[in-house]
């Protein structure tokens, strides 16, 4: 069967298709109902099935005789450490940590926050939570205490699992002190903090903090418990247009089914092969393709601590591929662009034998053709772009490399993946023909593995995703389809920007910028960047009587770094006299973006004072010079 036929089958009879895929898993109770609905009427997959994600990812492989296979390769060039864990060793580590969490009083349905660097204990913590039905919420370590505090108050964890420090290049990131500060800022106070002492930088845990190693040593291992398919595996926060992060809820059975399907059909991974997603467990890529996806498929997964240019040299990626015999790699285009910048002639590539690498996947942002050309010229394997979201949990658009070698079309994100009934709509909900830009929408029900709601906010879930077009999921992305079914993502249509593959809310940044005492009003927009794809720029109007306006931009940058974190990448702050607004007072952010990018624009008839445009045009022209 070819890829197009497989896709058609998945749309023609969704229940039969996903029933067949679900049989690839080892369920405690196989579902009799394949597609049901929750109390609100929203679709639910496999609602009466019983299973456990940790069992599927770890224990079943040990039970089938694969305990000696390497499950995890930890490679940390920033600390000079390497360590390998077999499936049997992972099972023992996870089962004892799960016993420790249960000893602290955590039970099925409780929540835990994991705020750690890229170390094996971060994925052990995720699996231990899954083992006993605790809902985990991993928070990216690059977020500042304020952002961590927001998530603590929303998901109300009984425990926070963290580490003493993380290492990024020559910088030491003090995780434990940031956790202490975040809890001080939070209304909710977790009952316990569990701390991995990395014995680096002299940072010690605060009084009353539980040592991770001591906790694991003190408790006996516990088995996996049987959980409903609909039990939330995790809550993962993503940026929203209102500024407040959205807690994406992921179920267990649908997610496991979708990830197993994707590993074999999309990525073409064979059990036993080494699969490397060069991301972080704090993002959805890390959840799906560092932890759960590869382990479900009995692959060896790489946990990489560091960034390609912040590690000893730009050849680190190629060293890891060669040394660990990586067959399939997955990263964001930003990483490849950074390596290309440091090694434009590909000289470092020639130092390593990369014959093991079969396919390179790219996601998180659009990849420019020049970067694709550089990669294929110097690496010599297909570089395949594909598209998905935190909300989807696994690819929406791509190519099914495990089914057939479909042609790669430059700049395209691929074709719809089985299960996603994708349409291209205009503002009025009419479907558009090929070569017309519109909204990417997906007919309900979404396939298994996609979000099942927002944590503690069902109304926001409906309002943000389901009300724009009745019966369809609204992705928030623009798209163009060609006559062969390939789709080209044109970018977000809301105020969320894509910084190096990470979604960041400009509304959230505006809240922080507006908190600077000298700022009267502000606008934050995403502008094009050759390395990161997009970066934010802030335009600020100062209050009357500010005595030292030249100091304001640096103060704003520092404030955003303190409140959100370096991941926001806000470095450009422009002091302006006025912001372009409609007569009703709405700031014209799209117009600002257009002007900054130097594209043609028209002054809207709703604007109060067209002279503002001329003022801003002059300032943007100076920036470009």
Coordinates of C-alpha atoms in Angstrom, one line a residue:
X1 CA 0.0 0.0 0.0
X2 CA 1.3 3.5 -0.9
X3 CA 1.2 6.5 1.4
X4 CA -1.7 8.2 -0.4
X5 CA -3.9 5.1 -0.1
X6 CA -3.0 4.7 3.6
X7 CA -4.1 8.3 4.1
X8 CA -7.4 7.8 2.3
X9 CA -8.1 4.7 4.4
X10 CA -7.5 6.7 7.6
X11 CA -10.1 9.3 6.5
X12 CA -12.7 6.9 5.0
X13 CA -13.0 4.7 8.2
X14 CA -11.3 6.4 11.1
X15 CA -12.4 3.9 13.7
X16 CA -11.3 0.8 11.8
X17 CA -8.0 2.4 10.9
X18 CA -7.1 3.4 14.5
X19 CA -8.4 0.1 15.9
X20 CA -5.8 -1.6 13.7
X21 CA -3.1 0.7 14.9
X22 CA -4.0 0.3 18.6
X23 CA -3.4 -3.5 18.2
X24 CA 0.3 -2.7 17.9
X25 CA 0.3 -2.0 21.7
X26 CA 0.1 -4.3 24.7
X27 CA -3.1 -3.3 26.4
X28 CA -4.2 -4.6 29.8
X29 CA -7.8 -4.3 28.4
X30 CA -8.2 -3.7 24.7
X31 CA -10.9 -1.1 24.1
X32 CA -14.3 -2.2 22.8
X33 CA -15.3 1.4 22.0
X34 CA -12.8 2.9 19.6
X35 CA -14.3 6.4 19.4
X36 CA -16.5 7.9 22.0
X37 CA -17.0 11.4 23.5
X38 CA -16.5 13.1 26.9
X39 CA -19.2 14.8 28.9
X40 CA -18.9 17.9 26.7
X41 CA -19.3 15.9 23.5
X42 CA -15.7 16.3 22.5
X43 CA -14.3 13.1 20.8
X44 CA -12.4 10.6 22.9
X45 CA -10.3 7.7 21.6
X46 CA -10.4 4.2 23.2
X47 CA -12.4 5.4 26.2
X48 CA -12.8 1.9 27.8
X49 CA -9.3 0.6 27.2
X50 CA -6.8 0.1 30.1
X51 CA -3.0 0.4 29.8
X52 CA 0.1 2.0 31.2
X53 CA 2.6 4.2 29.2
X54 CA 5.6 3.2 31.3
X55 CA 4.8 -0.5 30.8
X56 CA 4.6 0.0 27.1
X57 CA 7.8 2.1 26.9
X58 CA 10.0 0.1 29.3
X59 CA 8.6 -3.0 31.1
X60 CA 7.2 -4.9 28.1
X61 CA 10.6 -4.8 26.3
X62 CA 12.3 -6.3 29.4
X63 CA 9.6 -8.9 29.6
X64 CA 10.1 -9.9 26.0
X65 CA 13.9 -10.4 26.5
X66 CA 15.3 -7.0 25.5
X67 CA 16.5 -5.9 28.9
X68 CA 20.1 -5.8 27.8
X69 CA 19.5 -3.4 24.9
X70 CA 20.6 0.1 25.4
X71 CA 17.6 2.3 26.0
X72 CA 19.2 5.7 26.8
X73 CA 22.5 7.3 25.8
X74 CA 23.3 10.3 27.9
X75 CA 25.9 12.5 26.1
X76 CA 26.9 15.8 27.8
X77 CA 29.8 17.6 26.1
X78 CA 29.2 20.5 28.5
X79 CA 30.2 18.4 31.5
X80 CA 32.3 15.8 29.7
X81 CA 30.1 12.9 30.7
X82 CA 28.6 10.0 28.9
X83 CA 26.5 7.2 30.3
X84 CA 24.4 4.4 28.9
X85 CA 21.3 2.7 30.4
X86 CA 19.8 -0.6 29.3
X87 CA 16.1 -1.1 29.3
X88 CA 16.5 -3.3 32.5
X89 CA 18.4 -0.5 34.2
X90 CA 15.8 2.1 33.2
X91 CA 13.1 -0.2 34.6
X92 CA 14.9 -0.4 37.9
X93 CA 15.6 3.3 38.2
X94 CA 12.1 4.3 37.2
X95 CA 10.4 1.6 39.4
X96 CA 12.3 2.7 42.5
X97 CA 11.7 6.4 41.9
X98 CA 8.0 5.6 41.4
X99 CA 8.2 3.8 44.8
X100 CA 9.7 7.0 46.3
X101 CA 7.0 9.2 44.9
X102 CA 4.4 6.9 46.3
X103 CA 6.2 7.0 49.6
X104 CA 5.8 10.8 49.5
X105 CA 2.1 10.3 49.3
X106 CA 1.5 10.8 45.5
X107 CA -1.3 8.7 44.0
X108 CA -3.2 8.4 40.7
X109 CA -4.5 11.8 39.6
X110 CA -2.0 13.9 41.5
X111 CA 0.3 16.3 39.6
X112 CA 4.0 16.8 39.6
X113 CA 6.2 19.5 38.0
X114 CA 9.6 18.4 36.5
X115 CA 12.0 21.3 36.2
X116 CA 15.3 19.9 35.2
X117 CA 18.2 20.2 32.7
X118 CA 18.7 17.5 30.0
X119 CA 19.9 14.7 32.3
X120 CA 18.6 11.1 32.4
X121 CA 16.8 11.8 35.7
X122 CA 14.4 14.1 33.9
X123 CA 13.1 11.3 31.7
X124 CA 13.2 8.8 34.6
X125 CA 10.9 11.3 36.5
X126 CA 8.5 11.4 33.6
X127 CA 8.3 7.6 33.4
X128 CA 8.0 7.2 37.1
X129 CA 5.0 9.5 37.1
X130 CA 3.4 7.6 34.3
X131 CA 4.0 4.3 36.1
X132 CA 1.8 5.3 39.1
X133 CA -0.7 7.5 37.3
X134 CA 0.7 10.9 38.5
X135 CA 0.2 13.6 35.9
X136 CA 3.5 15.3 35.1
X137 CA 4.1 18.8 33.8
X138 CA 7.6 19.4 32.5
X139 CA 8.7 23.0 32.5
X140 CA 11.5 24.0 30.2
X141 CA 14.6 24.9 32.2
X142 CA 15.2 28.1 30.3
X143 CA 12.1 29.7 31.8
X144 CA 12.6 32.2 34.7
X145 CA 11.1 31.8 38.2
X146 CA 8.0 33.9 37.3
X147 CA 7.1 31.5 34.4
X148 CA 7.6 28.5 36.7
X149 CA 5.4 30.2 39.3
X150 CA 2.6 30.7 36.8
X151 CA 2.6 26.9 36.1
X152 CA 2.8 26.0 39.8
X153 CA -0.3 27.9 40.5
X154 CA -2.2 26.5 37.5
X155 CA -1.4 22.8 37.9
X156 CA -0.9 22.8 41.7
X157 CA 1.8 20.0 41.9
X158 CA 2.2 18.0 45.0
X159 CA 5.9 17.7 44.3
X160 CA 8.5 19.5 42.2
X161 CA 11.4 17.4 40.9
X162 CA 14.4 19.5 40.0
X163 CA 18.3 19.6 40.0
X164 CA 21.0 21.7 41.5
X165 CA 22.2 23.2 38.2
X166 CA 22.2 23.0 34.5
X167 CA 25.1 23.9 32.2
X168 CA 24.8 25.9 28.9
X169 CA 28.1 26.6 27.3
X170 CA 30.2 28.4 30.0
X171 CA 27.1 29.4 32.0
X172 CA 25.8 27.7 35.0
X173 CA 22.0 27.7 35.4
X174 CA 21.0 27.6 39.1
X175 CA 17.8 25.5 39.0
X176 CA 17.5 25.0 42.8
X177 CA 17.6 28.7 43.6
X178 CA 15.1 29.4 40.8
X179 CA 12.7 26.8 42.2
X180 CA 13.0 28.4 45.6
X181 CA 12.2 31.9 44.2
X182 CA 9.3 30.5 42.1
X183 CA 7.7 28.9 45.1
X184 CA 8.0 32.1 47.0
X185 CA 6.1 33.9 44.2
X186 CA 3.4 31.2 44.1
X187 CA 0.1 31.0 46.0
X188 CA 0.2 27.2 45.8
X189 CA 3.0 25.6 47.9
X190 CA 4.1 22.1 46.8
X191 CA 4.4 19.6 49.6
X192 CA 7.8 18.3 48.5
X193 CA 10.8 19.2 46.5
X194 CA 13.0 16.4 45.2
X195 CA 16.5 17.5 44.1
X196 CA 19.2 15.9 42.0
X197 CA 22.5 17.0 43.4
X198 CA 24.9 17.3 40.4
X199 CA 27.7 18.5 42.6
X200 CA 28.5 21.4 40.3
X201 CA 29.0 25.1 41.1
X202 CA 28.7 24.6 44.8
X203 CA 24.9 25.0 44.8
X204 CA 23.3 23.1 47.7
X205 CA 19.6 22.3 48.3
X206 CA 17.6 24.4 50.7
X207 CA 16.5 23.0 54.1
X208 CA 13.8 20.3 53.8
X209 CA 14.6 19.4 50.2
X210 CA 14.7 15.7 49.5
X211 CA 17.7 14.2 47.8
X212 CA 16.8 12.3 44.6
X213 CA 19.4 9.6 45.1
X214 CA 18.4 9.0 48.7
X215 CA 14.7 8.8 47.8
X216 CA 15.5 6.2 45.1
X217 CA 17.6 4.2 47.5
X218 CA 15.1 4.3 50.3
X219 CA 12.1 2.7 48.6
X220 CA 11.4 -0.6 46.9
X221 CA 10.4 -0.7 43.2
X222 CA 6.7 -0.6 42.4
X223 CA 4.9 -2.1 39.4
X224 CA 3.0 -0.3 36.7
X225 CA -0.7 0.3 37.5
X226 CA -3.5 -0.2 35.0
X227 CA -4.9 3.2 33.9
X228 CA -7.8 4.2 31.7
X229 CA -6.8 5.2 28.2
X230 CA -8.3 8.6 28.8
X231 CA -6.2 9.2 31.9
X232 CA -4.1 12.4 31.4
X233 CA -0.4 11.4 31.0
X234 CA 0.8 15.0 31.2
X235 CA 0.0 18.7 31.1
X236 CA 2.4 20.8 28.9
X237 CA 2.1 24.5 28.7
X238 CA 2.3 26.4 25.5
X239 CA 2.0 30.1 24.7
X240 CA -1.4 31.7 24.2
X241 CA -2.5 34.9 22.6
X242 CA -3.8 36.2 25.9
X243 CA -0.4 36.0 27.6
X244 CA -1.4 33.3 30.0
X245 CA 0.1 29.9 29.0
X246 CA -2.3 27.1 28.0
X247 CA -2.0 23.7 29.7
X248 CA -2.4 21.2 26.9
X249 CA -3.8 17.9 28.2
X250 CA -2.6 14.7 26.6
X251 CA -4.3 11.3 27.2
X252 CA -2.5 8.0 27.5
X253 CA -4.0 5.4 25.1
X254 CA -4.5 7.7 22.1
X255 CA -1.0 9.2 22.5
X256 CA 0.7 5.8 22.7
X257 CA -1.2 4.6 19.6
X258 CA -0.3 7.7 17.6
X259 CA 3.4 7.7 18.7
X260 CA 3.8 4.1 17.8
X261 CA 2.3 4.7 14.4
X262 CA 4.5 7.7 13.8
X263 CA 7.8 6.0 14.7
X264 CA 7.2 3.3 12.1
X265 CA 5.3 5.0 9.4
X266 CA 6.6 8.6 9.4
X267 CA 10.1 8.2 10.7
X268 CA 10.7 4.7 9.4
X269 CA 12.5 3.7 12.6
X270 CA 13.2 0.0 13.2
X271 CA 13.3 -1.4 16.8
X272 CA 16.9 -1.4 18.1
X273 CA 18.0 1.6 16.0
X274 CA 19.4 4.8 17.6
X275 CA 17.0 7.7 17.3
X276 CA 18.1 11.2 18.2
X277 CA 15.8 14.2 18.7
X278 CA 18.1 17.1 19.5
X279 CA 15.6 19.0 21.6
X280 CA 14.7 19.3 25.3
X281 CA 12.2 17.4 27.4
X282 CA 10.6 20.7 28.3
X283 CA 9.1 21.0 24.8
X284 CA 6.6 18.7 23.1
X285 CA 9.4 17.3 20.8
X286 CA 11.1 16.0 23.9
X287 CA 8.0 14.4 25.3
X288 CA 7.1 12.7 22.0
X289 CA 10.5 11.9 20.4
X290 CA 13.1 11.9 23.2
X291 CA 11.1 9.9 25.7
X292 CA 7.9 8.2 24.8
X293 CA 8.0 7.6 21.0
X294 CA 11.5 6.0 20.8
X295 CA 11.0 3.9 23.9
X296 CA 7.6 2.6 22.7
X297 CA 9.3 1.5 19.5
X298 CA 12.2 -0.1 21.4
X299 CA 14.7 2.4 20.0
X300 CA 17.8 3.7 21.7
X301 CA 17.2 7.4 22.4
X302 CA 19.9 10.1 22.9
X303 CA 19.7 12.5 25.8
X304 CA 21.9 15.4 24.8
X305 CA 22.9 18.1 27.2
X306 CA 24.1 21.2 25.4
X307 CA 23.6 23.2 22.2
X308 CA 25.5 22.8 19.0
X309 CA 27.4 26.1 19.1
X310 CA 27.6 26.3 22.9
X311 CA 29.4 23.0 23.1
X312 CA 33.1 22.7 22.4
X313 CA 32.8 22.9 18.7
X314 CA 30.3 23.1 15.8
X315 CA 31.1 19.4 15.0
X316 CA 29.4 18.1 18.1
X317 CA 26.3 17.0 16.2
X318 CA 28.4 15.0 13.7
X319 CA 30.5 13.5 16.5
X320 CA 27.4 12.2 18.3
X321 CA 25.8 10.8 15.1
X322 CA 29.1 9.0 14.2
X323 CA 30.0 7.8 17.7
X324 CA 26.5 6.5 18.7
X325 CA 25.5 5.3 15.2
X326 CA 22.4 7.5 14.9
X327 CA 20.1 6.3 12.1
X328 CA 17.5 9.0 12.3
X329 CA 17.9 12.5 13.6
X330 CA 15.4 15.2 14.4
X331 CA 16.1 18.9 15.1
X332 CA 15.0 22.4 14.4
X333 CA 16.4 24.3 11.4
X334 CA 17.9 26.9 13.8
X335 CA 20.4 24.3 14.9
X336 CA 21.5 23.5 11.3
X337 CA 21.7 27.2 10.5
X338 CA 23.9 27.8 13.6
X339 CA 26.3 25.0 12.5
X340 CA 26.3 26.3 8.9
X341 CA 27.2 29.7 10.2
X342 CA 30.2 28.4 12.1
X343 CA 31.3 25.9 9.4
X344 CA 30.0 27.2 6.0
X345 CA 32.3 24.9 4.0
X346 CA 31.4 21.8 5.9
X347 CA 35.0 21.1 6.9
X348 CA 34.0 19.7 10.3
X349 CA 31.6 17.3 8.6
X350 CA 34.5 15.6 6.8
X351 CA 36.1 14.6 10.1
X352 CA 33.3 12.1 10.9
X353 CA 31.9 9.0 9.3
X354 CA 28.2 9.7 8.9
X355 CA 27.3 6.7 6.8
X356 CA 25.1 5.4 9.6
X357 CA 22.7 8.4 9.2
X358 CA 19.7 7.5 7.1
X359 CA 17.3 10.5 7.4
X360 CA 17.3 14.0 8.9
X361 CA 13.9 15.4 10.0
X362 CA 13.4 19.1 10.7
X363 CA 10.5 20.7 12.5
X364 CA 9.5 23.6 14.7
X365 CA 9.8 26.3 12.1
X366 CA 10.1 26.7 8.3
X367 CA 13.4 25.7 6.9
X368 CA 14.9 28.0 4.3
X369 CA 16.1 26.4 1.0
X370 CA 19.7 27.6 1.5
X371 CA 20.0 25.6 4.7
X372 CA 18.4 22.5 3.0
X373 CA 20.9 22.9 0.2
X374 CA 23.9 23.2 2.6
X375 CA 22.7 20.1 4.5
X376 CA 22.2 17.9 1.5
X377 CA 25.5 19.0 -0.1
X378 CA 27.6 18.3 3.0
X379 CA 25.7 15.5 4.8
X380 CA 24.3 13.7 1.8
X381 CA 21.1 12.4 3.3
X382 CA 17.5 13.6 2.8
X383 CA 16.5 16.5 5.0
X384 CA 12.7 16.3 5.5
X385 CA 10.8 19.2 6.8
X386 CA 7.5 18.5 8.6
X387 CA 4.9 20.4 10.7
X388 CA 3.1 19.8 14.0
X389 CA 2.2 21.7 17.2
X390 CA 2.3 21.2 21.0
X391 CA -1.5 20.7 20.6
X392 CA -1.1 17.9 18.1
X393 CA 1.6 16.0 19.9
X394 CA 2.8 14.4 16.7
X395 CA 3.2 15.3 13.0
X396 CA 0.2 16.9 11.2
X397 CA 2.1 17.3 7.9
X398 CA 5.1 15.3 6.6
X399 CA 6.1 12.4 4.5
X400 CA 5.6 8.7 5.4
X401 CA 9.2 7.5 5.1
X402 CA 8.3 4.1 6.6
X403 CA 5.7 3.5 3.9
X404 CA 7.4 4.8 0.7
X405 CA 10.0 7.3 -0.5
X406 CA 7.7 10.1 -1.5
X407 CA 9.3 13.0 -3.4
X408 CA 10.7 15.9 -1.2
X409 CA 9.4 19.3 -2.2
X410 CA 11.5 22.2 -1.1
X411 CA 9.9 24.6 1.4
X412 CA 6.9 22.3 1.8
X413 CA 5.9 20.8 5.1
X414 CA 4.7 17.7 3.4
X415 CA 1.3 16.1 2.9
X416 CA -1.4 15.5 5.5
X417 CA -0.5 12.6 7.8
X418 CA -3.1 9.8 8.2
X419 CA -5.9 10.7 10.6
X420 CA -5.7 14.5 9.9
X421 CA -8.6 15.5 7.6
X422 CA -7.1 18.9 6.7
X423 CA -8.9 21.7 4.8
X424 CA -7.9 25.2 3.8
X425 CA -10.5 27.8 4.8
X426 CA -11.0 31.5 4.2
X427 CA -12.4 33.9 6.8
X428 CA -15.9 32.9 6.0
X429 CA -15.3 29.1 6.3
X430 CA -15.2 28.4 2.6
X431 CA -12.8 25.8 1.4
X432 CA -10.1 27.2 -0.9
X433 CA -8.6 25.7 -4.0
X434 CA -4.9 25.0 -4.6
X435 CA -2.5 27.9 -4.5
X436 CA -4.7 30.1 -2.3
X437 CA -3.6 31.0 1.2
X438 CA -6.0 30.3 4.0
X439 CA -6.3 28.9 7.5
X440 CA -5.2 25.3 8.2
X441 CA -8.2 23.6 9.9
X442 CA -8.8 20.0 10.7
X443 CA -12.2 18.3 10.6
X444 CA -13.2 16.7 13.9
X445 CA -12.5 14.2 15.3
X446 CA -8.8 14.9 15.5
X447 CA -6.8 11.6 15.4
X448 CA -5.5 9.9 18.6
X449 CA -2.7 11.6 20.4
X450 CA -3.8 15.2 20.0
X451 CA -4.9 17.4 22.8
X452 CA -8.0 16.4 24.8
X453 CA -8.5 19.8 26.4
X454 CA -6.9 22.6 28.4
X455 CA -6.1 22.1 32.1
X456 CA -8.8 23.8 34.3
X457 CA -10.0 25.8 31.3
X458 CA -12.6 24.1 29.1
X459 CA -14.1 27.4 27.9
X460 CA -10.8 28.6 26.7
X461 CA -10.3 25.3 24.8
X462 CA -13.6 25.8 23.0
X463 CA -13.0 29.5 22.4
X464 CA -9.5 29.1 21.1
X465 CA -9.8 26.0 19.0
X466 CA -13.4 24.9 18.2
X467 CA -15.6 28.0 17.8
X468 CA -14.0 29.6 14.7
X469 CA -15.4 27.0 12.3
X470 CA -18.0 24.6 13.6
X471 CA -16.9 21.0 13.4
X472 CA -13.3 21.9 12.8
X473 CA -10.1 22.4 14.9
X474 CA -8.5 25.8 14.2
X475 CA -4.7 25.5 14.1
X476 CA -3.8 29.2 14.1
X477 CA -1.5 28.7 11.1
X478 CA -1.8 29.8 7.6
X479 CA -1.2 27.4 4.7
X480 CA -1.1 27.1 0.9
X481 CA -1.8 23.7 -0.8
X482 CA -0.5 22.8 -4.3
X483 CA -2.2 20.6 -6.8
X484 CA -0.3 17.5 -5.6
X485 CA -1.5 17.9 -2.0
X486 CA 1.8 19.3 -0.6
X487 CA 1.2 22.0 1.9
X488 CA 3.3 25.1 2.6
X489 CA 3.0 26.7 6.1
X490 CA 3.0 30.5 5.8
X491 CA 3.2 31.3 9.6
X492 CA 1.0 32.0 12.6
X493 CA -2.1 34.1 12.1
X494 CA -2.2 35.2 15.8
X495 CA 0.2 37.0 18.1
X496 CA 2.3 33.9 18.8
X497 CA 5.8 33.9 17.3
X498 CA 8.2 31.1 16.5
X499 CA 11.6 31.7 18.0
X500 CA 14.1 29.0 17.1
X501 CA 11.2 26.5 17.0
X502 CA 9.8 27.6 20.3
X503 CA 6.4 29.3 20.5
X504 CA 6.4 32.5 22.4
X505 CA 3.5 34.8 23.2
X506 CA 4.0 38.4 22.3
X507 CA 1.0 39.2 24.5
X508 CA 2.9 37.8 27.5
X509 CA 6.0 39.8 26.6
X510 CA 3.9 42.9 26.3
X511 CA 2.6 42.4 29.9
X512 CA 6.2 42.3 31.1
X513 CA 7.3 45.3 29.1
X514 CA 4.4 47.4 30.2
X515 CA 5.5 46.7 33.8
X516 CA 8.7 48.7 33.2
X517 CA 8.0 52.0 35.2
X518 CA 9.0 54.3 32.4
X519 CA 6.8 52.6 29.7
X520 CA 3.4 54.2 29.0
X521 CA 2.4 51.7 26.3
X522 CA 4.1 49.1 24.1
X523 CA 3.7 46.6 21.3
X524 CA 5.8 43.4 20.8
X525 CA 5.9 41.9 17.3
X526 CA 7.9 39.1 15.7
X527 CA 10.4 40.0 13.0
X528 CA 12.4 37.9 10.6
X529 CA 15.8 36.6 11.7
X530 CA 18.2 34.7 9.6
X531 CA 19.3 32.3 12.4
X532 CA 16.3 31.9 14.6
X533 CA 13.5 32.3 12.1
X534 CA 11.8 35.0 14.2
X535 CA 12.7 37.1 17.1
X536 CA 10.7 39.6 19.1
X537 CA 11.0 43.4 18.8
X538 CA 9.4 45.8 21.3
X539 CA 8.2 49.2 20.5
X540 CA 7.7 51.4 23.6
X541 CA 6.2 54.8 24.2
X542 CA 7.6 56.4 27.3
X543 CA 5.8 58.3 30.0
X544 CA 6.2 62.0 30.2
X545 CA 9.1 63.3 32.2
X546 CA 11.4 60.3 31.8
X547 CA 14.9 61.7 32.6
X548 CA 17.1 59.1 30.9
X549 CA 15.3 57.5 28.0
X550 CA 18.5 56.0 26.6
X551 CA 18.6 53.5 29.5
X552 CA 15.1 52.2 28.9
X553 CA 15.8 49.6 26.2
X554 CA 18.4 47.8 28.2
X555 CA 16.1 47.8 31.3
X556 CA 13.3 46.4 29.2
X557 CA 15.5 43.6 27.8
X558 CA 16.7 42.7 31.4
X559 CA 13.1 42.7 32.7
X560 CA 11.9 40.3 30.1
X561 CA 14.9 38.1 30.7
X562 CA 14.1 38.0 34.5
X563 CA 10.4 37.4 34.1
X564 CA 10.2 35.1 31.1
X565 CA 13.8 33.9 30.6
X566 CA 16.6 34.1 28.0
X567 CA 14.5 31.8 25.7
X568 CA 12.3 34.9 24.8
X569 CA 15.3 36.3 22.9
X570 CA 14.1 39.9 23.2
X571 CA 17.1 42.1 22.3
X572 CA 15.6 44.9 20.1
X573 CA 13.7 47.6 21.9
X574 CA 12.7 50.8 20.0
X575 CA 11.6 53.9 21.7
X576 CA 8.9 55.6 19.6
X577 CA 6.7 58.7 20.0
X578 CA 3.4 56.9 19.0
X579 CA 2.1 53.6 18.0
X580 CA -0.2 53.1 15.0
X581 CA -3.8 52.5 16.1
X582 CA -7.3 52.3 14.7
X583 CA -9.8 54.9 15.8
X584 CA -11.1 52.4 18.3
X585 CA -7.6 52.3 19.9
X586 CA -6.4 48.9 18.7
X587 CA -2.7 48.7 18.0
X588 CA -2.0 47.6 14.4
X589 CA 0.6 45.0 15.0
X590 CA 0.4 43.4 11.6
X591 CA 1.1 46.8 10.0
X592 CA 4.2 47.2 12.3
X593 CA 5.5 43.8 11.2
X594 CA 5.0 44.6 7.6
X595 CA 6.8 47.9 7.9
X596 CA 9.7 46.3 9.8
X597 CA 10.1 43.6 7.2
X598 CA 10.2 46.3 4.5
X599 CA 7.2 44.9 2.6
X600 CA 4.6 46.9 0.8
X601 CA 1.8 48.3 3.0
X602 CA -1.3 50.4 2.8
X603 CA -2.5 52.8 5.5
X604 CA -5.8 51.4 6.8
X605 CA -8.8 53.7 6.6
X606 CA -9.4 53.1 10.3
X607 CA -6.2 54.6 11.5
X608 CA -6.4 57.9 13.4
X609 CA -3.2 59.7 12.2
X610 CA -1.4 58.5 9.0
X611 CA 1.6 60.7 10.0
X612 CA 2.5 58.0 12.6
X613 CA 3.3 55.7 9.7
X614 CA 5.8 58.1 8.2
X615 CA 7.4 58.5 11.6
X616 CA 7.8 54.8 12.1
X617 CA 9.0 54.2 8.6
X618 CA 11.9 56.6 9.2
X619 CA 12.8 54.9 12.4
X620 CA 12.7 51.4 10.8
X621 CA 14.8 52.6 7.9
X622 CA 17.5 53.7 10.4
X623 CA 17.4 50.2 12.0
X624 CA 18.0 48.5 8.7
X625 CA 21.0 50.7 8.1

